[in-house]
């Protein structure tokens, strides 16, 4: 947990780079892997030219693939890494991403020092980084399927209302996934979108209800989950880091400890840049989905330690299956 | 005397209140509002109305940024009377120099002293 948004650095961007390096190192440390054990790195973030991922990847003797899907980057990278491992191109891949509130504000909207207004439907970019180690061996959680989304643009132009802009893309990918797999929405214990916030969450439920798909009971959004209502962050969290940390720190350990068996995680991205939105253009959006399933094993390292410990003590019948 | 205070308060409050409404209920940014107020000040000065407003409302119209439009335009108009067309170029910052210089110097000092945290 970082309490200083500068993270001991002299700029927001350097803070994000440091944070990304920290999270990548910590992820490897938890699974006892060295940097040389990784075959491929797949990463992206919200800064121009993906600098924080590029800089964090400098120390690795591994091939690096920059991935950009705005806030869907984490899920896009996970899906691609899964495809590479499944196809035999890699044995171990590391997918990571990060986002930083202050750095992202000045990248996409205006610097905070400018003092632009903060309407209630706006979301706050989460300052966080997340990393996933994917291997061809089985562990506590298994990536089974990925559905890559297509770009959906329904004409929203306000870069502060990204939840509303991204909801149709999320709904589209959910429907596509269910159609591809022939499943219904209640197949999953949880369907979770990346960072739609309160506005986008409601909109997604409505859009899917129009298509005859009811997800009210097993649907949530990482942007809504990550903050509590006292934190005054408008409609909730957003950013690459939002879906990354909620999935990695919170959902994966719950999955591993049998709170869920199958979850569908969507990353939702608004593919705008500052210049084009100032020119009044609309915001094309995208959503990618991955299915993560529990495979009855406990592996060390997954999720944040205190969440794991809470779960381990609250569920009794898992002793003896430690992997 | 008391009526003067009241007029100043009402005029200044009205200008700022309208500005706040514009920020709250439209998509325009603070920069748009700033430019709009300055342009309104320029136009009112060009039409010869601003001096009258100043006489009645005093600080109510000189404290909001509209007054910057007045100073810019007034400087131009005065220089044009003295040196003709060239006054458009020589006059525009003539009376505004104090305001512009103060903004630059004070901004510099604030930037030197403070560092944004959030």
Coordinates of C-alpha atoms in Angstrom, one line a residue:
Chain A
X1 CA 0.0 0.0 0.0
X2 CA 1.4 3.4 -1.0
X3 CA 0.3 6.4 1.0
X4 CA 2.3 9.0 -0.8
X5 CA 1.2 9.6 -4.4
X6 CA 4.7 10.6 -5.3
X7 CA 6.1 7.3 -3.9
X8 CA 9.3 9.1 -3.0
X9 CA 9.9 10.2 -6.6
X10 CA 10.1 13.7 -8.1
X11 CA 7.1 13.4 -10.5
X12 CA 3.9 11.5 -10.8
X13 CA 5.2 9.6 -13.9
X14 CA 8.3 8.5 -12.0
X15 CA 6.1 7.4 -9.1
X16 CA 4.1 5.3 -11.5
X17 CA 7.3 3.7 -12.9
X18 CA 8.6 2.9 -9.5
X19 CA 5.2 1.5 -8.4
X20 CA 5.2 -0.7 -11.5
X21 CA 8.7 -2.0 -10.9
X22 CA 7.8 -2.7 -7.2
X23 CA 4.7 -4.7 -8.1
X24 CA 6.5 -6.8 -10.8
X25 CA 9.3 -7.6 -8.4
X26 CA 6.9 -8.5 -5.6
X27 CA 4.9 -10.8 -7.9
X28 CA 8.0 -12.7 -8.9
X29 CA 9.2 -12.8 -5.3
X30 CA 5.9 -14.4 -4.2
X31 CA 6.2 -17.3 -6.6
X32 CA 9.9 -17.7 -6.2
X33 CA 10.8 -16.9 -9.8
X34 CA 13.8 -14.9 -11.0
X35 CA 13.5 -12.4 -13.8
X36 CA 15.3 -14.8 -16.1
X37 CA 12.6 -17.4 -15.7
X38 CA 10.0 -15.4 -17.5
X39 CA 9.7 -15.9 -21.3
X40 CA 7.5 -13.0 -22.2
X41 CA 6.3 -9.8 -20.6
X42 CA 3.0 -8.4 -21.7
X43 CA 2.2 -5.0 -20.3
X44 CA 0.7 -1.6 -20.9
X45 CA -0.5 1.5 -19.1
X46 CA -2.1 4.8 -19.6
X47 CA 0.9 7.0 -20.1
X48 CA 2.1 8.1 -23.5
X49 CA 3.9 5.3 -25.3
X50 CA 3.4 3.0 -22.3
X51 CA 6.4 4.5 -20.6
X52 CA 5.8 3.1 -17.1
X53 CA 5.6 -0.5 -18.5
X54 CA 8.6 0.1 -20.8
X55 CA 10.7 1.4 -17.9
X56 CA 9.6 -1.4 -15.6
X57 CA 10.6 -4.0 -18.3
X58 CA 14.1 -2.6 -18.7
X59 CA 15.6 -4.9 -16.2
X60 CA 14.2 -8.1 -17.7
X61 CA 16.2 -10.4 -20.0
X62 CA 12.8 -11.4 -21.5
X63 CA 10.9 -10.4 -24.6
X64 CA 8.5 -7.5 -24.1
X65 CA 5.3 -6.9 -25.8
X66 CA 3.6 -3.6 -25.2
X67 CA -0.2 -3.9 -25.1
X68 CA -2.6 -1.0 -25.1
X69 CA -6.3 -1.3 -24.5
X70 CA -6.7 1.7 -22.2
X71 CA -8.3 0.4 -18.9
X72 CA -8.9 -3.0 -20.6
X73 CA -5.1 -3.5 -20.8
X74 CA -4.8 -5.9 -17.9
X75 CA -7.4 -8.3 -19.3
X76 CA -6.1 -7.9 -22.9
X77 CA -2.6 -8.8 -21.7
X78 CA -4.0 -11.8 -19.6
X79 CA -5.9 -13.0 -22.6
X80 CA -2.9 -12.7 -25.0
X81 CA -0.6 -14.3 -22.4
X82 CA -3.0 -17.2 -22.1
X83 CA -3.2 -17.7 -25.9
X84 CA 0.7 -17.7 -26.0
X85 CA 1.0 -20.3 -23.3
X86 CA -1.8 -22.4 -24.7
X87 CA -0.1 -22.3 -28.1
X88 CA 3.2 -23.3 -26.7
X89 CA 5.0 -20.0 -27.5
X90 CA 5.7 -19.4 -23.8
X91 CA 6.0 -21.4 -20.6
X92 CA 5.9 -18.5 -18.2
X93 CA 4.6 -15.1 -19.0
X94 CA 4.2 -12.0 -16.8
X95 CA 1.3 -9.7 -17.5
X96 CA 1.2 -6.4 -15.7
X97 CA -0.2 -2.9 -15.7
X98 CA -0.5 0.2 -13.7
X99 CA -2.2 3.5 -13.5
X100 CA -1.7 6.7 -11.4
X101 CA -4.4 9.2 -10.6
X102 CA -2.4 12.4 -11.0
X103 CA -0.4 11.3 -14.0
X104 CA -3.5 10.1 -15.8
X105 CA -5.4 13.2 -15.1
X106 CA -2.8 15.3 -16.9
X107 CA -2.4 12.7 -19.6
X108 CA -6.1 12.5 -20.5
X109 CA -7.9 15.6 -19.1
X110 CA -6.2 18.5 -17.4
X111 CA -3.5 18.6 -14.7
X112 CA -5.1 18.6 -11.2
X113 CA -3.4 21.9 -10.5
X114 CA -5.7 23.5 -13.1
X115 CA -8.6 22.8 -10.8
X116 CA -11.2 21.5 -13.3
X117 CA -14.5 20.5 -11.9
X118 CA -15.3 17.0 -10.7
X119 CA -18.8 16.1 -11.6
X120 CA -20.5 13.2 -9.6
X121 CA -20.5 10.9 -12.6
X122 CA -16.7 11.2 -13.1
X123 CA -14.6 8.3 -11.9
X124 CA -11.2 8.5 -10.1
X125 CA -8.3 6.8 -11.7
X126 CA -7.0 4.2 -9.3
X127 CA -3.3 4.6 -8.3
X128 CA -2.3 1.0 -8.4
X129 CA -0.4 -1.6 -10.3
X130 CA -1.2 -5.3 -10.7
X131 CA 0.9 -8.2 -12.1
X132 CA -0.1 -11.8 -13.0
X133 CA 2.3 -14.6 -13.5
X134 CA 0.9 -17.1 -16.0
X135 CA 2.5 -20.5 -16.5
X136 CA 1.7 -23.8 -18.2
X137 CA 1.5 -25.6 -14.9
X138 CA -1.7 -25.7 -12.9
X139 CA -2.1 -23.6 -9.8
X140 CA -4.9 -22.2 -7.7
X141 CA -6.6 -20.5 -10.5
X142 CA -6.9 -21.3 -14.1
X143 CA -7.4 -19.1 -17.1
X144 CA -9.7 -21.1 -19.3
X145 CA -11.1 -18.8 -22.0
X146 CA -10.7 -15.4 -23.4
X147 CA -13.1 -13.3 -25.5
X148 CA -11.6 -10.3 -27.2
X149 CA -14.0 -7.5 -27.9
X150 CA -14.7 -5.3 -30.8
X151 CA -14.8 -1.5 -30.7
X152 CA -18.1 0.0 -29.9
X153 CA -18.8 3.7 -30.2
X154 CA -22.2 5.0 -29.5
X155 CA -21.2 8.7 -29.8
X156 CA -20.5 9.8 -26.2
X157 CA -18.1 12.8 -26.3
X158 CA -17.5 13.7 -22.7
X159 CA -14.2 12.4 -21.5
X160 CA -15.4 12.7 -17.9
X161 CA -18.3 10.2 -18.5
X162 CA -16.2 7.1 -19.4
X163 CA -18.5 4.7 -17.5
X164 CA -21.4 5.6 -19.7
X165 CA -19.2 5.4 -22.8
X166 CA -17.8 2.0 -22.0
X167 CA -21.0 0.2 -20.8
X168 CA -22.2 -0.7 -24.4
X169 CA -18.8 -2.2 -25.1
X170 CA -19.0 -4.3 -22.0
X171 CA -22.5 -5.4 -22.7
X172 CA -21.4 -6.3 -26.3
X173 CA -18.5 -8.5 -25.1
X174 CA -20.6 -10.2 -22.5
X175 CA -23.2 -11.2 -25.1
X176 CA -20.5 -12.2 -27.5
X177 CA -18.9 -14.4 -24.9
X178 CA -22.1 -16.1 -23.9
X179 CA -23.0 -16.7 -27.6
X180 CA -19.6 -18.1 -28.4
X181 CA -19.7 -20.5 -25.4
X182 CA -23.4 -21.3 -25.5
X183 CA -23.7 -20.4 -21.8
X184 CA -26.2 -18.4 -19.9
X185 CA -25.1 -15.6 -17.6
X186 CA -25.8 -17.7 -14.5
X187 CA -23.1 -20.1 -15.4
X188 CA -20.7 -17.8 -13.7
X189 CA -20.6 -17.2 -10.0
X190 CA -19.5 -13.6 -10.7
X191 CA -19.4 -11.5 -13.8
X192 CA -17.2 -8.4 -13.1
X193 CA -16.4 -5.5 -15.3
X194 CA -13.2 -3.5 -15.0
X195 CA -14.0 0.1 -14.3
X196 CA -17.5 1.2 -15.4
X197 CA -18.3 2.9 -12.0
X198 CA -21.8 3.4 -10.7
X199 CA -23.1 5.0 -13.9
X200 CA -21.7 2.4 -16.3
X201 CA -22.7 -0.5 -14.0
X202 CA -26.4 0.4 -14.0
X203 CA -26.2 1.1 -17.7
X204 CA -24.7 -2.4 -18.4
X205 CA -27.4 -4.1 -16.4
X206 CA -30.1 -2.2 -18.4
X207 CA -28.4 -2.8 -21.8
X208 CA -28.2 -6.5 -21.1
X209 CA -31.7 -6.7 -19.7
X210 CA -32.9 -5.2 -23.1
X211 CA -31.2 -8.2 -24.8
X212 CA -33.0 -10.6 -22.4
X213 CA -29.9 -11.3 -20.4
X214 CA -30.3 -10.9 -16.6
X215 CA -27.1 -10.4 -14.7
X216 CA -28.5 -8.5 -11.7
X217 CA -27.6 -11.2 -9.2
X218 CA -24.1 -12.1 -10.2
X219 CA -22.7 -8.9 -11.6
X220 CA -20.4 -6.3 -10.1
X221 CA -17.8 -3.8 -11.2
X222 CA -14.3 -3.4 -9.9
X223 CA -14.6 0.4 -10.0
X224 CA -17.5 0.2 -7.6
X225 CA -15.9 -2.5 -5.4
X226 CA -12.6 -0.7 -4.9
X227 CA -13.7 2.4 -3.0
X228 CA -16.2 2.8 -0.2
X229 CA -18.8 5.5 -0.3
X230 CA -17.0 7.7 2.1
X231 CA -14.0 8.2 -0.1
X232 CA -15.7 10.9 -2.3
X233 CA -14.5 9.6 -5.6
X234 CA -17.5 10.4 -7.7
X235 CA -18.9 7.3 -9.6
X236 CA -16.0 5.0 -8.4
X237 CA -12.6 3.9 -9.6
X238 CA -11.2 3.6 -13.1
X239 CA -7.9 3.0 -14.8
X240 CA -5.8 0.0 -15.7
X241 CA -4.9 -0.6 -12.1
X242 CA -8.5 -0.8 -11.0
X243 CA -9.4 -4.1 -12.6
X244 CA -5.8 -5.4 -12.1
X245 CA -5.8 -5.0 -8.3
X246 CA -9.3 -6.0 -7.7
X247 CA -8.9 -9.2 -9.7
X248 CA -5.4 -10.1 -8.5
X249 CA -5.7 -9.1 -4.8
X250 CA -9.3 -9.8 -4.1
X251 CA -11.0 -12.0 -6.7
X252 CA -8.3 -14.5 -7.2
X253 CA -7.8 -15.5 -3.5
X254 CA -11.6 -15.7 -3.2
X255 CA -11.7 -18.0 -6.2
X256 CA -8.9 -20.1 -4.9
X257 CA -10.7 -20.5 -1.5
X258 CA -13.9 -21.7 -3.2
X259 CA -15.9 -18.5 -2.7
X260 CA -16.4 -18.6 -6.4
X261 CA -15.8 -21.4 -8.9
X262 CA -16.0 -19.6 -12.2
X263 CA -15.7 -15.9 -12.8
X264 CA -15.9 -13.8 -16.0
X265 CA -13.7 -10.8 -15.7
X266 CA -14.0 -8.0 -18.2
X267 CA -11.5 -5.2 -18.8
X268 CA -13.2 -2.1 -20.2
X269 CA -11.3 0.6 -22.0
X270 CA -12.1 4.0 -23.5
X271 CA -9.8 4.5 -26.4
X272 CA -9.6 8.2 -26.5
X273 CA -6.7 10.6 -26.3
X274 CA -6.6 14.2 -25.1
X275 CA -6.2 15.8 -28.5
X276 CA -9.0 14.0 -30.2
X277 CA -11.4 14.5 -27.4
X278 CA -10.7 18.3 -27.3
X279 CA -11.5 18.2 -31.0
X280 CA -15.0 17.1 -30.0
X281 CA -14.7 13.5 -31.3
X282 CA -16.6 10.6 -29.8
X283 CA -15.0 7.9 -27.6
X284 CA -14.5 4.5 -29.1
X285 CA -14.6 1.8 -26.4
X286 CA -13.6 -1.8 -26.0
X287 CA -14.0 -4.7 -23.6
X288 CA -12.1 -7.9 -23.3
X289 CA -13.1 -10.8 -21.2
X290 CA -11.3 -13.8 -19.6
X291 CA -12.8 -16.7 -17.7
X292 CA -10.9 -17.7 -14.6
X293 CA -11.8 -20.9 -12.8
X294 CA -10.9 -22.5 -9.5
X295 CA -9.2 -25.8 -10.0
X296 CA -9.3 -27.0 -6.4
X297 CA -5.8 -26.3 -5.5
X298 CA -4.2 -23.7 -3.2
X299 CA -1.1 -22.1 -4.5
X300 CA 1.0 -19.7 -2.5
X301 CA 1.4 -16.2 -3.6
X302 CA -2.0 -15.5 -5.2
X303 CA -3.6 -12.4 -3.9
X304 CA -2.9 -10.1 -1.1
X305 CA -1.7 -11.8 2.0
X306 CA -4.2 -10.5 4.5
X307 CA -7.2 -11.3 2.2
X308 CA -5.8 -14.8 1.8
X309 CA -5.4 -15.2 5.5
X310 CA -8.9 -14.0 6.2
X311 CA -10.3 -16.5 3.7
X312 CA -8.1 -19.3 5.0
X313 CA -9.3 -19.0 8.5
X314 CA -13.0 -18.6 7.5
X315 CA -13.0 -21.7 5.4
X316 CA -12.1 -24.9 7.2
X317 CA -12.2 -27.7 4.7
X318 CA -9.2 -26.6 2.7
X319 CA -6.5 -27.9 5.0
X320 CA -4.3 -30.6 3.4
X321 CA -4.8 -29.5 -0.2
X322 CA -2.0 -27.0 -0.2
X323 CA -0.2 -27.3 -3.5
Chain B
X1 CA -23.1 55.1 1.4
X2 CA -24.8 51.8 2.4
X3 CA -26.5 51.6 -0.9
X4 CA -23.1 51.7 -2.6
X5 CA -21.9 48.7 -0.7
X6 CA -25.1 46.9 -1.6
X7 CA -24.8 47.7 -5.3
X8 CA -21.2 46.6 -5.4
X9 CA -22.1 43.4 -3.6
X10 CA -25.0 42.6 -5.9
X11 CA -23.1 43.3 -9.1
X12 CA -20.0 41.3 -8.1
X13 CA -22.2 38.5 -6.8
X14 CA -24.3 38.4 -10.0
X15 CA -21.3 38.2 -12.3
X16 CA -19.6 35.5 -10.2
X17 CA -22.9 33.6 -9.6
X18 CA -23.6 33.5 -13.3
X19 CA -20.1 32.2 -13.9
X20 CA -20.5 29.5 -11.4
X21 CA -23.8 28.5 -13.0
X22 CA -22.1 28.2 -16.3
X23 CA -19.4 26.0 -14.8
X24 CA -21.9 23.8 -13.1
X25 CA -24.4 23.3 -15.8
X26 CA -22.4 23.4 -19.1
X27 CA -19.4 21.5 -20.4
X28 CA -17.3 24.6 -20.6
X29 CA -14.1 24.8 -18.6
X30 CA -12.8 27.6 -16.3
X31 CA -10.6 28.8 -19.2
X32 CA -13.7 29.3 -21.4
X33 CA -15.4 31.3 -18.7
X34 CA -12.3 33.4 -18.2
X35 CA -12.1 34.3 -21.9
X36 CA -15.8 35.0 -22.1
X37 CA -15.7 37.4 -19.2
X38 CA -12.7 39.3 -20.6
X39 CA -14.4 39.5 -24.0
X40 CA -17.6 40.8 -22.4
X41 CA -15.4 43.5 -20.6
X42 CA -13.8 44.4 -23.9
X43 CA -17.1 44.7 -25.7
X44 CA -18.7 46.8 -23.0
X45 CA -15.7 49.1 -22.9
X46 CA -15.8 49.5 -26.7
X47 CA -19.5 50.4 -26.5
X48 CA -18.6 53.0 -23.9
X49 CA -20.8 51.4 -21.2
X50 CA -18.2 50.0 -18.9
X51 CA -17.1 53.4 -17.4
X52 CA -20.7 54.1 -16.5
X53 CA -21.0 50.6 -14.8
X54 CA -17.8 51.4 -12.9
X55 CA -19.3 54.6 -11.6
X56 CA -22.4 52.9 -10.3
X57 CA -21.1 49.5 -9.2
X58 CA -17.4 50.2 -8.4
X59 CA -15.5 47.2 -7.1
X60 CA -18.5 45.0 -8.1
X61 CA -17.4 45.2 -11.7
X62 CA -13.7 46.0 -11.3
X63 CA -12.7 43.0 -9.1
X64 CA -14.1 40.3 -11.4
X65 CA -11.8 39.4 -14.4
X66 CA -14.1 41.4 -16.7
X67 CA -12.1 44.4 -15.7
X68 CA -9.1 43.0 -17.5
X69 CA -11.1 43.4 -20.7
X70 CA -11.8 47.0 -19.7
X71 CA -8.1 47.7 -19.1
X72 CA -7.0 46.2 -22.3
X73 CA -9.5 48.0 -24.4
X74 CA -9.2 51.3 -22.6
X75 CA -5.4 51.3 -23.1
X76 CA -5.9 50.8 -26.9
X77 CA -8.6 53.5 -27.2
X78 CA -6.4 56.0 -25.3
X79 CA -3.3 55.2 -27.4
X80 CA -5.3 55.4 -30.6
X81 CA -6.3 58.9 -29.8
X82 CA -2.7 59.9 -29.3
X83 CA -0.8 58.0 -32.0
X84 CA -3.5 56.7 -34.4
X85 CA -3.7 53.1 -35.7
X86 CA -0.4 52.2 -34.1
X87 CA -2.1 52.6 -30.8
X88 CA -3.7 49.2 -31.3
X89 CA -0.3 47.6 -30.8
X90 CA 1.3 50.0 -28.3
X91 CA -1.8 50.4 -26.1
X92 CA -3.0 46.9 -25.5
X93 CA -0.7 46.3 -22.6
X94 CA -0.1 49.9 -21.6
X95 CA -2.6 50.0 -18.8
X96 CA -2.7 46.2 -18.3
X97 CA 1.1 46.0 -17.6
X98 CA 0.7 46.1 -13.9
X99 CA -1.9 43.3 -13.9
X100 CA 0.0 41.1 -16.3
X101 CA 3.3 41.5 -14.5
X102 CA 1.7 40.9 -11.1
X103 CA 0.1 37.7 -12.4
X104 CA 3.5 36.4 -13.8
X105 CA 5.6 37.4 -10.8
X106 CA 3.1 36.1 -8.2
X107 CA 2.6 32.8 -10.1
X108 CA 6.3 32.4 -10.2
X109 CA 6.7 32.9 -6.5
X110 CA 3.8 30.5 -5.7
X111 CA 5.4 27.9 -8.0
X112 CA 8.7 28.3 -6.3
X113 CA 7.3 28.0 -2.8
X114 CA 4.7 25.3 -3.1
X115 CA 4.6 21.9 -4.6
X116 CA 1.2 20.2 -5.3
X117 CA 0.6 17.1 -3.3
X118 CA -2.6 15.5 -4.6

